[in-house]
Amino acid sequence: RKEVEQDPGPFNVPEGATVAFNCTYSNSASQSFFWYRQDCRKEPKLLMSVYSSGNEDGRFTAQLNRASQYISLLIRDSKLSDSATYLCVVNIPPPTGANNLFFGTGTRLTVIP
Amino acid sequence: DAGITQSPRYKITETGRQVTLMCHQTWSHSYMFWYRQDLGHGLRLIYYSAAADITDKGEVPDGYVVSRSKTENFPLTLESATRSQTSVYFCASSDKSLQGTRYEQYFGPGTRLTVT
């Protein structure tokens, strides 16, 4: 079983639409959760951390459900510039290495004019 | 603020040759990582380092060697390159937050390696 699983998509949505991505993780002891964004042929960049109470950053909302081991990302009012691959990321708890992260394979989003 | 840089950005080499990919960070982060990214696999950890002179294997270490004599540098060497090592290689770094629980990593621009 993979540490992190995501729907690979692709998701093709019109500008202005709301889109949600989901992710599940296998290790119940994981403590840190993130969404990264990766543009084509570029490095992954941190989009936002995911906190237990849920958090929002502008048009982006992240939710964490520890009981179901489930993370989500909601993008409202989609822009063309949101087109990218979104990576769900969780840490590997000690003793294997507290700073090690597992990356999902990503969900590809294309926002259509 | 240079952040984290990688060199070369593109490399073509032949099977059996040794090649070293360089990674340099200016943040004085304790942790550094090497990943490879291939279609269908996502990012896979090759090696990581918790501090200078401390390194450990990740998920796919075979065929790779690392060293970390200085905090800011973390070179990755392919001792005898194989075609299966054709990939995009990303270096990353991180440090603990003040709370000690956040482990976000910051990535370099990547090196595209082709082994012919």
mmCIF file of C-alpha atoms in Angstrom:
data_model
loop_
_atom_site.group_PDB
_atom_site.id
_atom_site.type_symbol
_atom_site.label_atom_id
_atom_site.label_comp_id
_atom_site.label_asym_id
_atom_site.label_seq_id
_atom_site.Cartn_x
_atom_site.Cartn_y
_atom_site.Cartn_z
ATOM 1 C CA ARG A 1 0.000 0.000 0.000
ATOM 2 C CA LYS A 2 1.352 3.442 -0.889
ATOM 3 C CA GLU A 3 2.045 5.907 1.902
ATOM 4 C CA VAL A 4 0.083 8.614 0.106
ATOM 5 C CA GLU A 5 -2.566 8.096 -2.547
ATOM 6 C CA GLN A 6 -4.113 10.686 -4.790
ATOM 7 C CA ASP A 7 -6.474 10.675 -7.737
ATOM 8 C CA PRO A 8 -4.129 11.439 -10.651
ATOM 9 C CA GLY A 9 -6.820 13.262 -12.610
ATOM 10 C CA PRO A 10 -6.612 15.051 -14.897
ATOM 11 C CA PHE A 11 -9.156 17.569 -13.745
ATOM 12 C CA ASN A 12 -10.206 19.959 -16.493
ATOM 13 C CA VAL A 13 -12.311 22.817 -15.137
ATOM 14 C CA PRO A 14 -13.494 26.162 -16.531
ATOM 15 C CA GLU A 15 -12.230 29.439 -15.137
ATOM 16 C CA GLY A 16 -14.145 30.450 -12.046
ATOM 17 C CA ALA A 17 -15.038 26.903 -11.068
ATOM 18 C CA THR A 18 -14.464 25.330 -7.678
ATOM 19 C CA VAL A 19 -12.428 22.147 -7.643
ATOM 20 C CA ALA A 20 -11.485 19.773 -4.833
ATOM 21 C CA PHE A 21 -8.640 17.293 -4.575
ATOM 22 C CA ASN A 22 -8.488 14.463 -2.105
ATOM 23 C CA CYS A 23 -5.694 12.419 -0.674
ATOM 24 C CA THR A 24 -5.382 9.545 1.797
ATOM 25 C CA TYR A 25 -2.355 8.537 3.838
ATOM 26 C CA SER A 26 -1.528 5.206 5.428
ATOM 27 C CA ASN A 27 0.511 6.057 8.530
ATOM 28 C CA SER A 28 -1.735 7.170 11.368
ATOM 29 C CA ALA A 29 1.257 8.596 13.250
ATOM 30 C CA SER A 30 2.029 11.170 10.557
ATOM 31 C CA GLN A 31 2.197 14.644 12.034
ATOM 32 C CA SER A 32 2.807 17.119 9.248
ATOM 33 C CA PHE A 33 0.782 17.564 6.092
ATOM 34 C CA PHE A 34 1.267 19.802 3.097
ATOM 35 C CA TRP A 35 0.070 20.588 -0.370
ATOM 36 C CA TYR A 36 2.765 21.349 -2.926
ATOM 37 C CA ARG A 37 2.276 22.682 -6.409
ATOM 38 C CA GLN A 38 4.428 21.613 -9.348
ATOM 39 C CA ASP A 39 4.380 23.325 -12.699
ATOM 40 C CA CYS A 40 5.442 21.431 -15.801
ATOM 41 C CA ARG A 41 9.202 20.763 -15.783
ATOM 42 C CA LYS A 42 9.686 22.798 -12.610
ATOM 43 C CA GLU A 43 10.438 22.010 -8.988
ATOM 44 C CA PRO A 44 7.695 21.377 -6.427
ATOM 45 C CA LYS A 45 6.822 24.465 -4.397
ATOM 46 C CA LEU A 46 5.083 24.593 -1.073
ATOM 47 C CA LEU A 47 1.493 25.765 -1.537
ATOM 48 C CA MET A 48 0.302 25.468 2.039
ATOM 49 C CA SER A 49 0.590 23.488 5.215
ATOM 50 C CA VAL A 50 -2.464 21.623 6.450
ATOM 51 C CA TYR A 51 -3.465 22.099 10.068
ATOM 52 C CA SER A 52 -5.773 19.951 12.168
ATOM 53 C CA SER A 53 -8.414 22.652 12.393
ATOM 54 C CA GLY A 54 -8.347 23.317 8.662
ATOM 55 C CA ASN A 55 -6.860 26.448 7.167
ATOM 56 C CA GLU A 56 -7.447 28.884 4.370
ATOM 57 C CA ASP A 57 -5.116 30.960 2.238
ATOM 58 C CA GLY A 58 -7.031 33.183 -0.136
ATOM 59 C CA ARG A 59 -8.877 30.966 -2.615
ATOM 60 C CA PHE A 60 -7.304 27.808 -1.203
ATOM 61 C CA THR A 61 -8.720 25.799 1.703
ATOM 62 C CA ALA A 62 -7.067 22.714 3.188
ATOM 63 C CA GLN A 63 -8.753 20.216 5.472
ATOM 64 C CA LEU A 64 -7.416 17.321 7.503
ATOM 65 C CA ASN A 65 -9.433 14.407 8.847
ATOM 66 C CA ARG A 66 -7.161 12.385 11.112
ATOM 67 C CA ALA A 67 -9.775 9.751 11.878
ATOM 68 C CA SER A 68 -10.164 8.912 8.187
ATOM 69 C CA GLN A 69 -6.529 9.753 7.337
ATOM 70 C CA TYR A 70 -7.757 12.040 4.638
ATOM 71 C CA ILE A 71 -6.551 15.424 3.362
ATOM 72 C CA SER A 72 -8.315 17.731 0.956
ATOM 73 C CA LEU A 73 -7.587 20.883 -1.005
ATOM 74 C CA LEU A 74 -10.343 23.146 -2.277
ATOM 75 C CA ILE A 75 -9.652 25.799 -4.892
ATOM 76 C CA ARG A 76 -12.352 28.406 -5.400
ATOM 77 C CA ASP A 77 -12.717 30.742 -8.377
ATOM 78 C CA SER A 78 -10.116 28.864 -10.418
ATOM 79 C CA LYS A 79 -7.659 30.910 -12.455
ATOM 80 C CA LEU A 80 -5.727 29.903 -15.544
ATOM 81 C CA SER A 81 -2.590 30.258 -13.451
ATOM 82 C CA ASP A 82 -3.809 27.484 -11.132
ATOM 83 C CA SER A 83 -3.092 24.940 -13.862
ATOM 84 C CA ALA A 84 -0.444 22.653 -12.366
ATOM 85 C CA THR A 85 0.020 19.341 -10.608
ATOM 86 C CA TYR A 86 -0.877 19.333 -6.920
ATOM 87 C CA LEU A 87 1.089 17.026 -4.650
ATOM 88 C CA CYS A 88 -0.223 15.746 -1.348
ATOM 89 C CA VAL A 89 2.614 15.361 1.157
ATOM 90 C CA VAL A 90 2.877 13.801 4.617
ATOM 91 C CA ASN A 91 5.814 13.298 6.922
ATOM 92 C CA ILE A 92 7.254 9.998 8.061
ATOM 93 C CA PRO A 93 7.264 10.014 11.827
ATOM 94 C CA PRO A 94 10.350 9.041 13.876
ATOM 95 C CA PRO A 95 12.441 6.946 14.179
ATOM 96 C CA THR A 96 12.911 6.654 10.403
ATOM 97 C CA GLY A 97 13.644 10.343 10.075
ATOM 98 C CA ALA A 98 11.417 13.078 11.406
ATOM 99 C CA ASN A 99 12.079 15.387 8.489
ATOM 100 C CA ASN A 100 11.355 12.867 5.756
ATOM 101 C CA LEU A 101 8.309 13.450 3.618
ATOM 102 C CA PHE A 102 6.296 11.146 1.402
ATOM 103 C CA PHE A 103 4.924 12.693 -1.770
ATOM 104 C CA GLY A 104 1.833 11.574 -3.592
ATOM 105 C CA THR A 105 2.111 11.172 -7.351
ATOM 106 C CA GLY A 106 0.037 14.304 -7.833
ATOM 107 C CA THR A 107 -3.267 15.422 -9.268
ATOM 108 C CA ARG A 108 -3.107 17.340 -12.509
ATOM 109 C CA LEU A 109 -5.355 20.373 -12.887
ATOM 110 C CA THR A 110 -6.012 22.267 -16.107
ATOM 111 C CA VAL A 111 -8.126 25.406 -15.931
ATOM 112 C CA ILE A 112 -9.772 26.130 -19.269
ATOM 113 C CA PRO A 113 -10.588 29.669 -20.479
ATOM 114 C CA ASP B 1 18.829 35.311 -1.458
ATOM 115 C CA ALA B 2 20.098 32.433 -3.631
ATOM 116 C CA GLY B 3 18.235 29.720 -1.693
ATOM 117 C CA ILE B 4 18.978 26.310 -3.102
ATOM 118 C CA THR B 5 20.767 25.748 -6.383
ATOM 119 C CA GLN B 6 21.636 22.697 -8.434
ATOM 120 C CA SER B 7 24.206 22.114 -11.128
ATOM 121 C CA PRO B 8 24.332 21.159 -13.856
ATOM 122 C CA ARG B 9 20.736 21.792 -14.904
ATOM 123 C CA TYR B 10 21.040 19.356 -17.813
ATOM 124 C CA LYS B 11 23.439 16.471 -18.272
ATOM 125 C CA ILE B 12 23.844 13.772 -20.865
ATOM 126 C CA THR B 13 26.214 10.962 -20.024
ATOM 127 C CA GLU B 14 27.026 7.483 -21.218
ATOM 128 C CA THR B 15 26.346 4.193 -19.497
ATOM 129 C CA GLY B 16 29.117 3.287 -17.090
ATOM 130 C CA ARG B 17 30.415 6.800 -16.522
ATOM 131 C CA GLN B 18 30.571 8.457 -13.149
ATOM 132 C CA VAL B 19 28.608 11.661 -12.794
ATOM 133 C CA THR B 20 28.152 14.025 -9.844
ATOM 134 C CA LEU B 21 25.178 16.296 -9.338
ATOM 135 C CA MET B 22 25.766 19.293 -7.125
ATOM 136 C CA CYS B 23 23.423 20.904 -4.603
ATOM 137 C CA HIS B 24 24.099 24.066 -2.605
ATOM 138 C CA GLN B 25 21.882 25.895 -0.113
ATOM 139 C CA THR B 26 22.393 29.244 1.560
ATOM 140 C CA TRP B 27 19.839 28.903 4.390
ATOM 141 C CA SER B 28 22.033 26.821 6.731
ATOM 142 C CA HIS B 29 19.260 24.229 6.871
ATOM 143 C CA SER B 30 20.193 21.112 8.789
ATOM 144 C CA TYR B 31 18.444 18.634 6.523
ATOM 145 C CA MET B 32 19.118 18.006 2.865
ATOM 146 C CA PHE B 33 17.560 15.483 0.510
ATOM 147 C CA TRP B 34 17.947 13.999 -2.935
ATOM 148 C CA TYR B 35 14.907 12.810 -4.894
ATOM 149 C CA ARG B 36 14.359 11.436 -8.321
ATOM 150 C CA GLN B 37 11.116 12.007 -10.197
ATOM 151 C CA ASP B 38 9.890 9.633 -12.880
ATOM 152 C CA LEU B 39 6.525 9.359 -14.593
ATOM 153 C CA GLY B 40 4.176 7.162 -12.614
ATOM 154 C CA HIS B 41 6.344 7.142 -9.500
ATOM 155 C CA GLY B 42 6.274 10.682 -8.278
ATOM 156 C CA LEU B 43 9.130 11.849 -6.086
ATOM 157 C CA ARG B 44 11.214 9.096 -4.533
ATOM 158 C CA LEU B 45 13.819 9.727 -1.851
ATOM 159 C CA ILE B 46 17.334 8.573 -2.711
ATOM 160 C CA TYR B 47 19.386 9.785 0.256
ATOM 161 C CA TYR B 48 19.053 12.344 2.987
ATOM 162 C CA SER B 49 21.292 14.049 5.476
ATOM 163 C CA ALA B 50 20.409 15.350 8.921
ATOM 164 C CA ALA B 51 23.635 17.362 9.321
ATOM 165 C CA ALA B 52 27.202 17.530 8.063
ATOM 166 C CA ASP B 53 28.790 14.054 8.012
ATOM 167 C CA ILE B 54 25.423 12.365 8.721
ATOM 168 C CA THR B 55 23.723 10.679 5.776
ATOM 169 C CA ASP B 56 21.202 7.889 5.407
ATOM 170 C CA LYS B 57 19.489 5.888 2.713
ATOM 171 C CA GLY B 58 16.058 6.653 1.418
ATOM 172 C CA GLU B 59 13.688 4.558 -0.652
ATOM 173 C CA VAL B 60 15.890 4.058 -3.759
ATOM 174 C CA PRO B 61 19.605 4.398 -2.807
ATOM 175 C CA ASP B 62 21.151 1.675 -4.992
ATOM 176 C CA GLY B 63 23.689 2.997 -7.498
ATOM 177 C CA TYR B 64 24.081 6.355 -5.732
ATOM 178 C CA VAL B 65 26.590 7.769 -3.275
ATOM 179 C CA VAL B 66 26.341 10.978 -1.243
ATOM 180 C CA SER B 67 28.576 12.973 1.039
ATOM 181 C CA ARG B 68 28.129 16.027 3.188
ATOM 182 C CA SER B 69 31.364 17.527 4.418
ATOM 183 C CA LYS B 70 29.825 21.019 4.689
ATOM 184 C CA THR B 71 26.335 21.969 5.798
ATOM 185 C CA GLU B 72 25.620 23.886 2.607
ATOM 186 C CA ASN B 73 26.630 21.220 0.059
ATOM 187 C CA PHE B 74 25.166 17.806 -0.645
ATOM 188 C CA PRO B 75 26.552 16.230 -3.841
ATOM 189 C CA LEU B 76 25.018 13.098 -5.353
ATOM 190 C CA THR B 77 27.258 10.749 -7.339
ATOM 191 C CA LEU B 78 26.208 8.047 -9.743
ATOM 192 C CA GLU B 79 29.221 5.768 -9.622
ATOM 193 C CA SER B 80 28.480 3.906 -12.850
ATOM 194 C CA ALA B 81 25.482 5.402 -14.601
ATOM 195 C CA THR B 82 22.786 3.134 -16.043
ATOM 196 C CA ARG B 83 19.908 3.947 -18.390
ATOM 197 C CA SER B 84 17.447 3.339 -15.558
ATOM 198 C CA GLN B 85 18.974 6.362 -13.800
ATOM 199 C CA THR B 86 17.698 8.674 -16.515
ATOM 200 C CA SER B 87 15.463 10.959 -14.511
ATOM 201 C CA VAL B 88 14.929 14.405 -13.083
ATOM 202 C CA TYR B 89 16.831 14.837 -9.823
ATOM 203 C CA PHE B 90 15.724 17.320 -7.196
ATOM 204 C CA CYS B 91 17.641 18.446 -4.171
ATOM 205 C CA ALA B 92 15.724 19.828 -1.200
ATOM 206 C CA SER B 93 16.446 21.231 2.237
ATOM 207 C CA SER B 94 14.498 21.774 5.421
ATOM 208 C CA ASP B 95 14.822 22.810 9.000
ATOM 209 C CA LYS B 96 12.614 22.416 12.025
ATOM 210 C CA SER B 97 10.227 25.197 12.811
ATOM 211 C CA LEU B 98 10.289 26.830 16.199
ATOM 212 C CA GLN B 99 7.488 24.473 17.176
ATOM 213 C CA GLY B 100 9.625 21.524 16.097
ATOM 214 C CA THR B 101 6.786 19.882 14.238
ATOM 215 C CA ARG B 102 6.761 21.401 10.767
ATOM 216 C CA TYR B 103 9.043 19.823 8.213
ATOM 217 C CA GLU B 104 8.352 21.594 4.962
ATOM 218 C CA GLN B 105 11.034 21.156 2.348
ATOM 219 C CA TYR B 106 12.273 23.617 -0.243
ATOM 220 C CA PHE B 107 13.432 22.376 -3.601
ATOM 221 C CA GLY B 108 16.140 23.298 -6.048
ATOM 222 C CA PRO B 109 15.317 23.710 -9.749
ATOM 223 C CA GLY B 110 16.310 20.148 -10.636
ATOM 224 C CA THR B 111 18.838 18.423 -12.874
ATOM 225 C CA ARG B 112 17.627 16.576 -15.952
ATOM 226 C CA LEU B 113 19.935 13.619 -16.446
ATOM 227 C CA THR B 114 19.943 11.429 -19.530
ATOM 228 C CA VAL B 115 22.039 8.267 -19.611
ATOM 229 C CA THR B 116 22.595 6.948 -23.125
#
